[in-house]
Amino acid sequence: MSLIELKIAALAGDGIGPEVMREAIKVLRAVEKKFEIAFQITEGAVGWAGIDASGQALPDETLALCRRSDSILFGSVGLPDRDPSIPKEQRPERAALLRLRKEFGLFANLRPVRLHKDLGHTCPLQPDRQSGGIDMLVVRELTGGMYFGQPKLTQEVTEGGVTFQRAIDTMVYTTPEIERIAHVAFKAAQSRRKKVTSIDKANVLENGVLWREVVTRVSRNYPDVCLEHLFVDNGAMQLILKPGQFDVMLCENMFGDILSDEAAALAGSLGMLPSASLGATSGQRTFGFYEPAGGTAPDIAGKNLANPIAQILSTALMLRYSFGLNAAADAIENAVSQAISSGLRTGDIYTPTDSSARRVGTIEMGSAIASGI
Ligand code: NAD
C-alpha cells in the first residue's frame, strides 16, 4: 500500500487550545504508526497568540500556511479579559474565525452528538429519555439564510406622525445552496444509520417550502437513505422527548445554530463535542476546518484540567470527512470510547458517585487514547 501524505495546519490558539491540541497531535502520531498515513503537521499562531506574535489575530503567514495545507485543525480563540480597548472587528473571534470561514468557503457545519453509555449522568435528560442511546449528527448550512441575506438594516420610519425604528433581516436560499448542503447530509447518513431528518418551517416560510422541495428531490439520489421532514418547532421538542430517533438532522443556518446547541447539551460536556466545517471538494479530498465545539475555557486553562476529547474527536472527523480515511477515524473514536469505558474521566465528566471512575488530567487522558489506537 502506498503512503498517504497529508498536510495539516494546526492552529492551537488561546486558553486551553495549546493543551488539547498537544494531545490531538499525540493521537495523530499514534494513527501514523498504525496506518499507512504520514501527517505533515505545521503549527501556526492564531488568536491572541497571533496578536502577540505579529499584531494580527490571523497573521499573514498563518493564512498562507492554511492555504498550502489539506485541512485545518483548530483549537479555539478569544480571551474575554484581554485588552477591552481592541474593537470587535480586530478581536480573534471575528478577525480569525470569520475570516477563515469566508476565506475557505466553509458552507457546511457538522456536529456529531454522541452520549457514551457510561456518561448518562452528564446528560440533562432522565435515563428513560436516553433509552436507545443518543448518537446523531447535526448538519447545518453555514453561509446562507437569515444571517447573510440582504437587505439587512435598521431604519428610521415615520408613520401617522410617529417615528420609530424598524429592523430588517432577509431570509434567502437558492436551489444550489440547498442542494449542496443536502448532498452533504445524505452522504453522511450513508456512512451512519441511513436516516435524514430535514428541518424547516414550510407551513409559514417560502424558504421552508423551497427547502422541503429541493431536499426531497436530492433524496432521490440516495435510495438507501430514509428521509423525513419535521417543522423546526416540533424538531426542537422531539430532541428533548426522544433524541434516539435522530441520525442526521439537516438544518438551514439559523435553525441549525439553535438546534445544534440544543443537541450539544444532550452530550453533557462541551469537552466531548467536536465540530467540522467543510468547504469545496476536489477529487477525493474536501477542505475542512476541524475544532472543538467549546471555547478557550480560560477558567481552567494551563492547569491540565481540560478534556482533550473534543479536540481528539475533531481529528477523527478530519480523517473521515476530508480524506475518506474511515478506518483511521473509527480507530480514534473507538480509542476514545475505550478510555471512557475503562473509567478515565476529566473533571467535566467526573462524578464521585461512580466508584469505577478515575479522575485524570488532560495529558493522561490524551496518552490513554493514543495508546488505545
Ligand atoms: P467556553 O466554551 O470556553 O467555556 C464554557 C464552560 O465550558 C467553562 O466552564 C469551561 O471550563 C467549560 N469547557 C469548555 N471546554 C472544555 C473542555 N475541553 N474541558 C472541560 N471543560 C470545558 O465558553 P466561554 O467561557 O463563554 O468563552 C471563553 C472564550 O472562548 C471567549 O473569548 C469566547 O469568545 C471564546 N470562544 C471561542 C470559540 C472558538 O474559538 N470557536 C468558541 C466559543 C467561545
CSV table of C-alpha atoms and ligand atoms in Angstrom, one decimal:
chain,number,residue,atom,x,y,z
A,1,MET,CA,0.0,0.0,0.0
A,2,SER,CA,1.4,3.5,-0.8
A,3,LEU,CA,1.8,6.0,2.0
A,4,ILE,CA,-0.8,8.7,2.1
A,5,GLU,CA,0.7,12.1,2.9
A,6,LEU,CA,-1.5,14.8,4.4
A,7,LYS,CA,-0.6,18.4,5.2
A,8,ILE,CA,-2.3,19.7,8.3
A,9,ALA,CA,-2.2,23.3,9.6
A,10,ALA,CA,-2.5,23.1,13.4
A,11,LEU,CA,-3.7,26.4,14.9
A,12,ALA,CA,-4.0,25.9,18.7
A,13,GLY,CA,-5.0,29.4,19.6
A,14,ASP,CA,-5.6,30.6,23.2
A,15,GLY,CA,-6.6,29.3,26.6
A,16,ILE,CA,-6.9,25.5,26.7
A,17,GLY,CA,-6.2,25.4,22.9
A,18,PRO,CA,-2.5,24.5,23.1
A,19,GLU,CA,-3.0,21.9,25.8
A,20,VAL,CA,-5.8,20.0,24.0
A,21,MET,CA,-4.0,20.4,20.6
A,22,ARG,CA,-0.9,18.7,22.0
A,23,GLU,CA,-3.0,15.6,22.9
A,24,ALA,CA,-4.7,15.6,19.5
A,25,ILE,CA,-1.3,15.6,17.8
A,26,LYS,CA,-0.2,12.8,20.1
A,27,VAL,CA,-3.1,10.7,18.9
A,28,LEU,CA,-2.4,11.6,15.2
A,29,ARG,CA,1.2,10.3,15.7
A,30,ALA,CA,-0.2,7.1,17.0
A,31,VAL,CA,-2.5,6.8,14.0
A,32,GLU,CA,0.5,7.3,11.7
A,33,LYS,CA,2.2,4.3,13.3
A,34,LYS,CA,-0.8,2.0,12.8
A,35,PHE,CA,-2.0,3.1,9.3
A,36,GLU,CA,-0.1,3.9,6.1
A,37,ILE,CA,-0.5,7.7,6.6
A,38,ALA,CA,2.0,10.4,7.1
A,39,PHE,CA,0.9,13.7,8.7
A,40,GLN,CA,2.9,16.8,7.9
A,41,ILE,CA,1.7,18.9,10.8
A,42,THR,CA,2.8,22.6,10.9
A,43,GLU,CA,1.8,24.8,13.8
A,44,GLY,CA,0.7,28.4,13.2
A,45,ALA,CA,-0.2,31.3,15.6
A,46,VAL,CA,-3.8,32.4,15.8
A,47,GLY,CA,-6.0,34.4,18.2
A,48,TRP,CA,-4.3,36.4,20.9
A,49,ALA,CA,-1.3,34.2,20.3
A,50,GLY,CA,-1.3,35.7,16.7
A,51,ILE,CA,-1.7,39.2,18.0
A,52,ASP,CA,1.2,38.7,20.4
A,53,ALA,CA,3.4,37.2,17.7
A,54,SER,CA,2.7,39.6,14.9
A,55,GLY,CA,0.0,42.0,15.7
A,56,GLN,CA,-2.8,40.2,13.9
A,57,ALA,CA,-5.4,37.6,15.1
A,58,LEU,CA,-4.9,35.8,11.8
A,59,PRO,CA,-1.2,36.5,10.8
A,60,ASP,CA,-0.5,36.5,7.1
A,61,GLU,CA,1.9,33.7,7.5
A,62,THR,CA,-0.7,31.6,9.3
A,63,LEU,CA,-3.2,32.2,6.4
A,64,ALA,CA,-0.5,31.2,3.9
A,65,LEU,CA,0.1,28.0,5.9
A,66,CYS,CA,-3.6,27.2,5.8
A,67,ARG,CA,-3.7,27.8,2.0
A,68,ARG,CA,-0.9,25.3,1.4
A,69,SER,CA,-2.5,22.7,3.7
A,70,ASP,CA,-5.0,20.0,3.0
A,71,SER,CA,-7.1,20.8,6.2
A,72,ILE,CA,-7.0,23.0,9.3
A,73,LEU,CA,-7.1,21.6,12.8
A,74,PHE,CA,-8.1,24.4,15.0
A,75,GLY,CA,-8.1,24.9,18.8
A,76,SER,CA,-10.1,27.9,19.9
A,77,VAL,CA,-9.5,31.6,20.2
A,78,GLY,CA,-10.6,34.5,22.4
A,79,LEU,CA,-9.8,35.6,25.9
A,80,PRO,CA,-12.7,37.9,27.2
A,81,ASP,CA,-10.5,39.7,29.7
A,82,ARG,CA,-7.7,40.7,27.2
A,83,ASP,CA,-7.5,44.3,26.2
A,84,PRO,CA,-11.1,45.6,26.0
A,85,SER,CA,-9.9,48.6,24.0
A,86,ILE,CA,-9.4,46.4,20.9
A,87,PRO,CA,-12.5,46.8,18.7
A,88,LYS,CA,-14.7,43.7,18.0
A,89,GLU,CA,-13.6,43.5,14.3
A,90,GLN,CA,-10.0,43.0,15.3
A,91,ARG,CA,-10.7,40.6,18.2
A,92,PRO,CA,-9.8,36.9,17.5
A,93,GLU,CA,-13.4,35.6,17.3
A,94,ARG,CA,-14.2,37.8,14.3
A,95,ALA,CA,-10.8,38.6,12.8
A,96,ALA,CA,-9.6,35.0,12.8
A,97,LEU,CA,-12.7,32.7,12.8
A,98,LEU,CA,-15.0,34.6,10.5
A,99,ARG,CA,-12.1,35.4,8.1
A,100,LEU,CA,-11.1,31.7,7.9
A,101,ARG,CA,-14.7,30.6,7.3
A,102,LYS,CA,-15.0,33.2,4.5
A,103,GLU,CA,-11.6,32.5,3.0
A,104,PHE,CA,-12.2,28.8,2.6
A,105,GLY,CA,-15.9,28.9,1.7
A,106,LEU,CA,-16.9,26.7,4.6
A,107,PHE,CA,-20.6,26.1,3.9
A,108,ALA,CA,-21.4,23.0,5.9
A,109,ASN,CA,-21.1,22.6,9.6
A,110,LEU,CA,-21.2,19.1,11.1
A,111,ARG,CA,-21.7,18.5,14.8
A,112,PRO,CA,-21.9,14.9,16.0
A,113,VAL,CA,-23.5,14.4,19.4
A,114,ARG,CA,-22.9,11.1,20.9
A,115,LEU,CA,-23.6,10.2,24.6
A,116,HIS,CA,-21.3,7.4,25.8
A,117,LYS,CA,-23.3,4.8,27.6
A,118,ASP,CA,-21.2,5.3,30.8
A,119,LEU,CA,-21.8,9.1,30.8
A,120,GLY,CA,-25.5,9.1,31.2
A,121,HIS,CA,-25.1,11.2,34.4
A,122,THR,CA,-23.7,14.1,32.3
A,123,CYS,CA,-26.9,14.3,30.2
A,124,PRO,CA,-29.7,16.6,31.4
A,125,LEU,CA,-32.4,14.1,30.4
A,126,GLN,CA,-33.8,11.4,32.6
A,127,PRO,CA,-32.4,7.9,31.9
A,128,ASP,CA,-35.7,6.8,30.2
A,129,ARG,CA,-35.4,9.6,27.7
A,130,GLN,CA,-31.9,8.4,26.8
A,131,SER,CA,-33.1,4.9,26.0
A,132,GLY,CA,-31.8,3.6,22.7
A,133,GLY,CA,-28.8,5.9,23.0
A,134,ILE,CA,-28.1,9.4,21.7
A,135,ASP,CA,-25.9,9.3,18.5
A,136,MET,CA,-26.7,12.0,16.0
A,137,LEU,CA,-25.1,14.4,13.5
A,138,VAL,CA,-26.4,17.9,13.0
A,139,VAL,CA,-25.6,19.2,9.5
A,140,ARG,CA,-26.0,23.0,9.4
A,141,GLU,CA,-25.9,25.2,6.3
A,142,LEU,CA,-23.4,27.9,7.3
A,143,THR,CA,-23.2,30.6,4.6
A,144,GLY,CA,-26.8,31.4,3.7
A,145,GLY,CA,-30.2,32.2,5.1
A,146,MET,CA,-31.2,35.0,7.5
A,147,TYR,CA,-27.7,35.7,8.8
A,148,PHE,CA,-26.4,36.9,5.4
A,149,GLY,CA,-29.5,37.7,3.3
A,150,GLN,CA,-29.8,41.3,2.0
A,151,PRO,CA,-31.3,43.8,2.8
A,152,LYS,CA,-30.1,43.7,6.4
A,153,LEU,CA,-30.5,47.0,8.2
A,154,THR,CA,-32.2,49.1,10.9
A,155,GLN,CA,-34.0,52.2,9.6
A,156,GLU,CA,-36.0,55.1,11.0
A,157,VAL,CA,-39.6,55.1,9.8
A,158,THR,CA,-42.3,57.7,10.3
A,159,GLU,CA,-45.9,56.6,10.0
A,160,GLY,CA,-49.0,58.6,11.1
A,161,GLY,CA,-46.8,61.2,12.6
A,162,VAL,CA,-45.0,58.7,14.8
A,163,THR,CA,-41.3,58.0,14.3
A,164,PHE,CA,-39.8,54.6,15.3
A,165,GLN,CA,-37.1,52.2,14.2
A,166,ARG,CA,-37.5,49.1,12.1
A,167,ALA,CA,-35.0,46.3,11.8
A,168,ILE,CA,-35.0,44.1,8.7
A,169,ASP,CA,-33.3,40.8,8.2
A,170,THR,CA,-33.9,38.8,5.0
A,171,MET,CA,-34.0,35.0,4.7
A,172,VAL,CA,-32.7,33.9,1.3
A,173,TYR,CA,-31.9,30.5,-0.1
A,174,THR,CA,-31.2,29.4,-3.6
A,175,THR,CA,-31.7,25.9,-5.1
A,176,PRO,CA,-27.9,25.3,-5.5
A,177,GLU,CA,-27.3,26.2,-1.9
A,178,ILE,CA,-29.9,23.8,-0.6
A,179,GLU,CA,-28.8,21.0,-3.0
A,180,ARG,CA,-25.1,21.4,-1.9
A,181,ILE,CA,-25.9,21.0,1.9
A,182,ALA,CA,-28.5,18.3,1.3
A,183,HIS,CA,-25.8,16.2,-0.5
A,184,VAL,CA,-23.5,16.6,2.5
A,185,ALA,CA,-26.3,15.3,4.8
A,186,PHE,CA,-27.3,12.3,2.6
A,187,LYS,CA,-23.7,11.3,2.1
A,188,ALA,CA,-23.0,11.5,5.8
A,189,ALA,CA,-26.1,9.4,6.5
A,190,GLN,CA,-24.9,6.7,4.1
A,191,SER,CA,-22.0,6.0,6.5
A,192,ARG,CA,-24.2,6.1,9.5
A,193,ARG,CA,-27.7,4.7,10.2
A,194,LYS,CA,-29.1,6.0,6.9
A,195,LYS,CA,-31.8,8.4,8.0
A,196,VAL,CA,-32.0,12.1,7.4
A,197,THR,CA,-34.5,14.4,9.2
A,198,SER,CA,-34.8,17.6,7.4
A,199,ILE,CA,-35.9,20.6,9.4
A,200,ASP,CA,-37.9,23.5,8.0
A,201,LYS,CA,-40.8,25.8,8.6
A,202,ALA,CA,-42.7,25.0,5.4
A,203,ASN,CA,-46.0,25.8,7.0
A,204,VAL,CA,-45.1,29.5,7.3
A,205,LEU,CA,-42.0,30.4,5.3
A,206,GLU,CA,-41.4,30.4,1.5
A,207,ASN,CA,-37.9,29.3,2.3
A,208,GLY,CA,-39.3,26.3,4.1
A,209,VAL,CA,-41.4,25.3,1.0
A,210,LEU,CA,-38.4,25.5,-1.3
A,211,TRP,CA,-36.1,23.8,1.2
A,212,ARG,CA,-38.5,20.8,1.5
A,213,GLU,CA,-39.0,20.5,-2.3
A,214,VAL,CA,-35.2,20.6,-3.0
A,215,VAL,CA,-34.3,18.2,-0.2
A,216,THR,CA,-36.9,15.8,-1.4
A,217,ARG,CA,-35.6,16.0,-4.9
A,218,VAL,CA,-32.0,15.4,-3.8
A,219,SER,CA,-33.1,12.4,-1.7
A,220,ARG,CA,-33.9,10.5,-4.9
A,221,ASN,CA,-30.2,10.2,-5.5
A,222,TYR,CA,-29.9,8.3,-2.2
A,223,PRO,CA,-32.5,5.5,-2.3
A,224,ASP,CA,-30.7,3.7,0.6
A,225,VAL,CA,-31.3,6.7,2.9
A,226,CYS,CA,-34.7,7.3,4.6
A,227,LEU,CA,-35.9,11.0,4.6
A,228,GLU,CA,-38.4,12.6,7.0
A,229,HIS,CA,-39.4,16.2,7.4
A,230,LEU,CA,-40.1,18.0,10.7
A,231,PHE,CA,-41.2,21.5,11.3
A,232,VAL,CA,-38.5,23.3,13.4
A,233,ASP,CA,-40.7,23.7,16.5
A,234,ASN,CA,-41.5,20.0,16.6
A,235,GLY,CA,-37.8,19.2,15.9
A,236,ALA,CA,-36.8,21.2,19.0
A,237,MET,CA,-39.4,19.3,21.1
A,238,GLN,CA,-38.5,15.9,19.7
A,239,LEU,CA,-34.8,16.4,20.6
A,240,ILE,CA,-35.8,16.5,24.2
A,241,LEU,CA,-38.6,14.0,24.2
A,242,LYS,CA,-37.0,11.2,22.0
A,243,PRO,CA,-33.4,12.1,20.9
A,244,GLY,CA,-32.7,8.5,20.0
A,245,GLN,CA,-34.9,8.8,16.9
A,246,PHE,CA,-32.4,11.1,15.1
A,247,ASP,CA,-29.5,10.0,12.9
A,248,VAL,CA,-28.7,13.0,10.6
A,249,MET,CA,-30.6,16.2,11.2
A,250,LEU,CA,-30.3,18.6,8.3
A,251,CYS,CA,-30.9,22.3,9.0
A,252,GLU,CA,-30.7,25.7,7.4
A,253,ASN,CA,-28.3,28.2,9.1
A,254,MET,CA,-30.4,29.8,11.9
A,255,PHE,CA,-32.4,26.7,12.8
A,256,GLY,CA,-29.1,24.7,12.8
A,257,ASP,CA,-27.5,27.3,15.0
A,258,ILE,CA,-30.2,26.9,17.6
A,259,LEU,CA,-30.8,23.1,17.3
A,260,SER,CA,-27.1,22.2,17.2
A,261,ASP,CA,-26.7,23.9,20.6
A,262,GLU,CA,-29.8,22.2,22.0
A,263,ALA,CA,-28.5,18.8,20.7
A,264,ALA,CA,-25.0,19.6,22.2
A,265,ALA,CA,-26.5,20.0,25.6
A,266,LEU,CA,-27.5,16.3,25.5
A,267,ALA,CA,-23.9,15.2,25.4
A,268,GLY,CA,-23.3,16.7,28.8
A,269,SER,CA,-20.0,18.5,28.4
A,270,LEU,CA,-18.5,20.8,25.8
A,271,GLY,CA,-15.3,18.9,26.3
A,272,MET,CA,-16.8,15.9,24.4
A,273,LEU,CA,-18.0,17.7,21.3
A,274,PRO,CA,-16.1,18.0,18.1
A,275,SER,CA,-17.2,20.0,15.0
A,276,ALA,CA,-16.3,20.1,11.3
A,277,SER,CA,-16.8,22.9,8.8
A,278,LEU,CA,-16.5,21.8,5.2
A,279,GLY,CA,-15.6,23.7,2.1
A,280,ALA,CA,-15.0,22.7,-1.5
A,281,THR,CA,-14.3,19.1,-2.6
A,282,SER,CA,-11.6,18.5,-5.2
A,283,GLY,CA,-11.0,14.9,-6.3
A,284,GLN,CA,-11.1,12.6,-3.2
A,285,ARG,CA,-10.4,15.5,-0.7
A,286,THR,CA,-12.6,18.1,0.9
A,287,PHE,CA,-11.1,21.1,2.5
A,288,GLY,CA,-12.2,21.2,6.1
A,289,PHE,CA,-11.8,23.1,9.4
A,290,TYR,CA,-12.0,21.0,12.5
A,291,GLU,CA,-12.3,22.3,16.0
A,292,PRO,CA,-13.9,21.6,19.4
A,293,ALA,CA,-17.4,23.0,19.9
A,294,GLY,CA,-16.3,24.8,23.1
A,295,GLY,CA,-14.2,27.9,23.5
A,296,THR,CA,-10.9,28.7,25.2
A,297,ALA,CA,-12.2,27.8,28.8
A,298,PRO,CA,-10.0,30.5,30.5
A,299,ASP,CA,-11.3,29.3,33.9
A,300,ILE,CA,-9.3,26.0,33.6
A,301,ALA,CA,-6.5,26.9,31.1
A,302,GLY,CA,-3.0,25.9,31.9
A,303,LYS,CA,-4.0,23.6,34.7
A,304,ASN,CA,-4.1,20.2,33.0
A,305,LEU,CA,-7.8,20.1,33.7
A,306,ALA,CA,-9.3,20.4,30.2
A,307,ASN,CA,-10.9,17.5,28.5
A,308,PRO,CA,-8.9,16.8,25.2
A,309,ILE,CA,-11.6,14.5,23.8
A,310,ALA,CA,-13.4,17.2,21.7
A,311,GLN,CA,-10.1,18.1,20.0
A,312,ILE,CA,-9.2,14.5,19.5
A,313,LEU,CA,-12.5,13.6,18.0
A,314,SER,CA,-12.1,16.6,15.7
A,315,THR,CA,-9.1,14.7,14.2
A,316,ALA,CA,-11.4,11.7,13.6
A,317,LEU,CA,-13.8,14.0,11.7
A,318,MET,CA,-11.0,15.3,9.7
A,319,LEU,CA,-9.8,11.9,8.6
A,320,ARG,CA,-13.4,10.8,7.8
A,321,TYR,CA,-14.8,13.9,6.0
A,322,SER,CA,-11.7,15.5,4.4
A,323,PHE,CA,-9.8,12.3,3.5
A,324,GLY,CA,-12.3,9.4,3.5
A,325,LEU,CA,-10.0,7.5,5.9
A,326,ASN,CA,-12.8,5.8,7.7
A,327,ALA,CA,-10.8,3.0,9.4
A,328,ALA,CA,-8.4,5.5,11.0
A,329,ALA,CA,-11.3,7.7,12.1
A,330,ASP,CA,-13.0,4.7,13.6
A,331,ALA,CA,-9.8,3.8,15.4
A,332,ILE,CA,-9.7,7.2,17.1
A,333,GLU,CA,-13.4,7.1,18.1
A,334,ASN,CA,-13.0,3.5,19.4
A,335,ALA,CA,-10.0,4.5,21.5
A,336,VAL,CA,-11.9,7.4,23.0
A,337,SER,CA,-14.8,5.1,23.8
A,338,GLN,CA,-12.4,2.6,25.4
A,339,ALA,CA,-10.8,5.2,27.6
A,340,ILE,CA,-14.2,6.2,28.9
A,341,SER,CA,-15.3,2.6,29.4
A,342,SER,CA,-12.1,2.0,31.3
A,343,GLY,CA,-13.2,4.7,33.8
A,344,LEU,CA,-11.0,7.6,32.9
A,345,ARG,CA,-12.6,10.9,33.5
A,346,THR,CA,-11.5,14.6,33.2
A,347,GLY,CA,-13.2,16.9,35.7
A,348,ASP,CA,-16.1,17.9,33.4
A,349,ILE,CA,-17.4,14.3,33.1
A,350,TYR,CA,-16.4,13.0,36.5
A,351,THR,CA,-18.9,12.2,39.2
A,352,PRO,CA,-17.7,10.9,42.6
A,353,THR,CA,-20.8,8.6,42.9
A,354,ASP,CA,-19.4,6.4,40.1
A,355,SER,CA,-16.9,4.2,42.0
A,356,SER,CA,-15.4,2.8,38.8
A,357,ALA,CA,-14.4,6.3,37.6
A,358,ARG,CA,-10.9,7.7,38.0
A,359,ARG,CA,-10.2,11.4,37.7
A,360,VAL,CA,-7.3,12.2,35.3
A,361,GLY,CA,-5.8,15.3,33.7
A,362,THR,CA,-5.6,16.4,30.1
A,363,ILE,CA,-2.3,14.7,29.5
A,364,GLU,CA,-3.2,11.3,31.0
A,365,MET,CA,-6.5,11.2,29.0
A,366,GLY,CA,-4.7,12.0,25.8
A,367,SER,CA,-2.0,9.4,26.4
A,368,ALA,CA,-4.5,6.7,27.2
A,369,ILE,CA,-6.4,7.4,23.9
A,370,ALA,CA,-3.2,7.5,21.9
A,371,SER,CA,-2.1,4.1,23.3
A,372,GLY,CA,-5.6,2.7,22.5
A,373,ILE,CA,-5.1,3.3,18.8
B,1,NAD,P1,-16.1,28.1,26.9
B,1,NAD,O1,-16.6,27.1,25.9
B,1,NAD,O2,-14.7,28.5,26.7
B,1,NAD,O3,-16.3,27.6,28.4
B,1,NAD,C1,-17.6,27.4,28.9
B,1,NAD,C2,-17.5,26.3,30.0
B,1,NAD,O4,-17.2,25.1,29.5
B,1,NAD,C3,-16.4,26.7,31.0
B,1,NAD,O5,-16.8,26.3,32.3
B,1,NAD,C4,-15.2,25.8,30.6
B,1,NAD,O6,-14.4,25.4,31.6
B,1,NAD,C5,-16.0,24.5,30.0
B,1,NAD,N1,-15.3,23.9,29.0
B,1,NAD,C6,-15.1,24.2,27.7
B,1,NAD,N2,-14.3,23.4,27.0
B,1,NAD,C7,-13.9,22.5,27.9
B,1,NAD,C8,-13.1,21.3,27.9
B,1,NAD,N3,-12.5,21.0,26.7
B,1,NAD,N4,-12.9,20.6,29.0
B,1,NAD,C9,-13.5,20.9,30.1
B,1,NAD,N5,-14.3,22.0,30.3
B,1,NAD,C10,-14.5,22.8,29.2
B,1,NAD,O7,-17.0,29.4,26.7
B,1,NAD,P2,-16.9,30.9,27.2
B,1,NAD,O8,-16.3,30.8,28.6
B,1,NAD,O9,-18.1,31.5,27.0
B,1,NAD,O10,-15.8,31.5,26.3
B,1,NAD,C11,-14.4,31.7,26.6
B,1,NAD,C12,-13.7,32.3,25.3
B,1,NAD,O11,-13.8,31.4,24.2
B,1,NAD,C13,-14.5,33.6,24.8
B,1,NAD,O12,-13.5,34.5,24.4
B,1,NAD,C14,-15.2,33.2,23.6
B,1,NAD,O13,-15.4,34.1,22.7
B,1,NAD,C15,-14.3,32.1,23.1
B,1,NAD,N6,-14.9,31.1,22.2
B,1,NAD,C16,-14.2,30.7,21.1
B,1,NAD,C17,-14.8,29.7,20.3
B,1,NAD,C18,-13.9,29.3,19.1
B,1,NAD,O14,-12.8,29.6,19.1
B,1,NAD,N7,-14.5,28.6,18.2
B,1,NAD,C19,-16.0,29.1,20.6
B,1,NAD,C20,-16.7,29.5,21.8
B,1,NAD,C21,-16.1,30.5,22.6
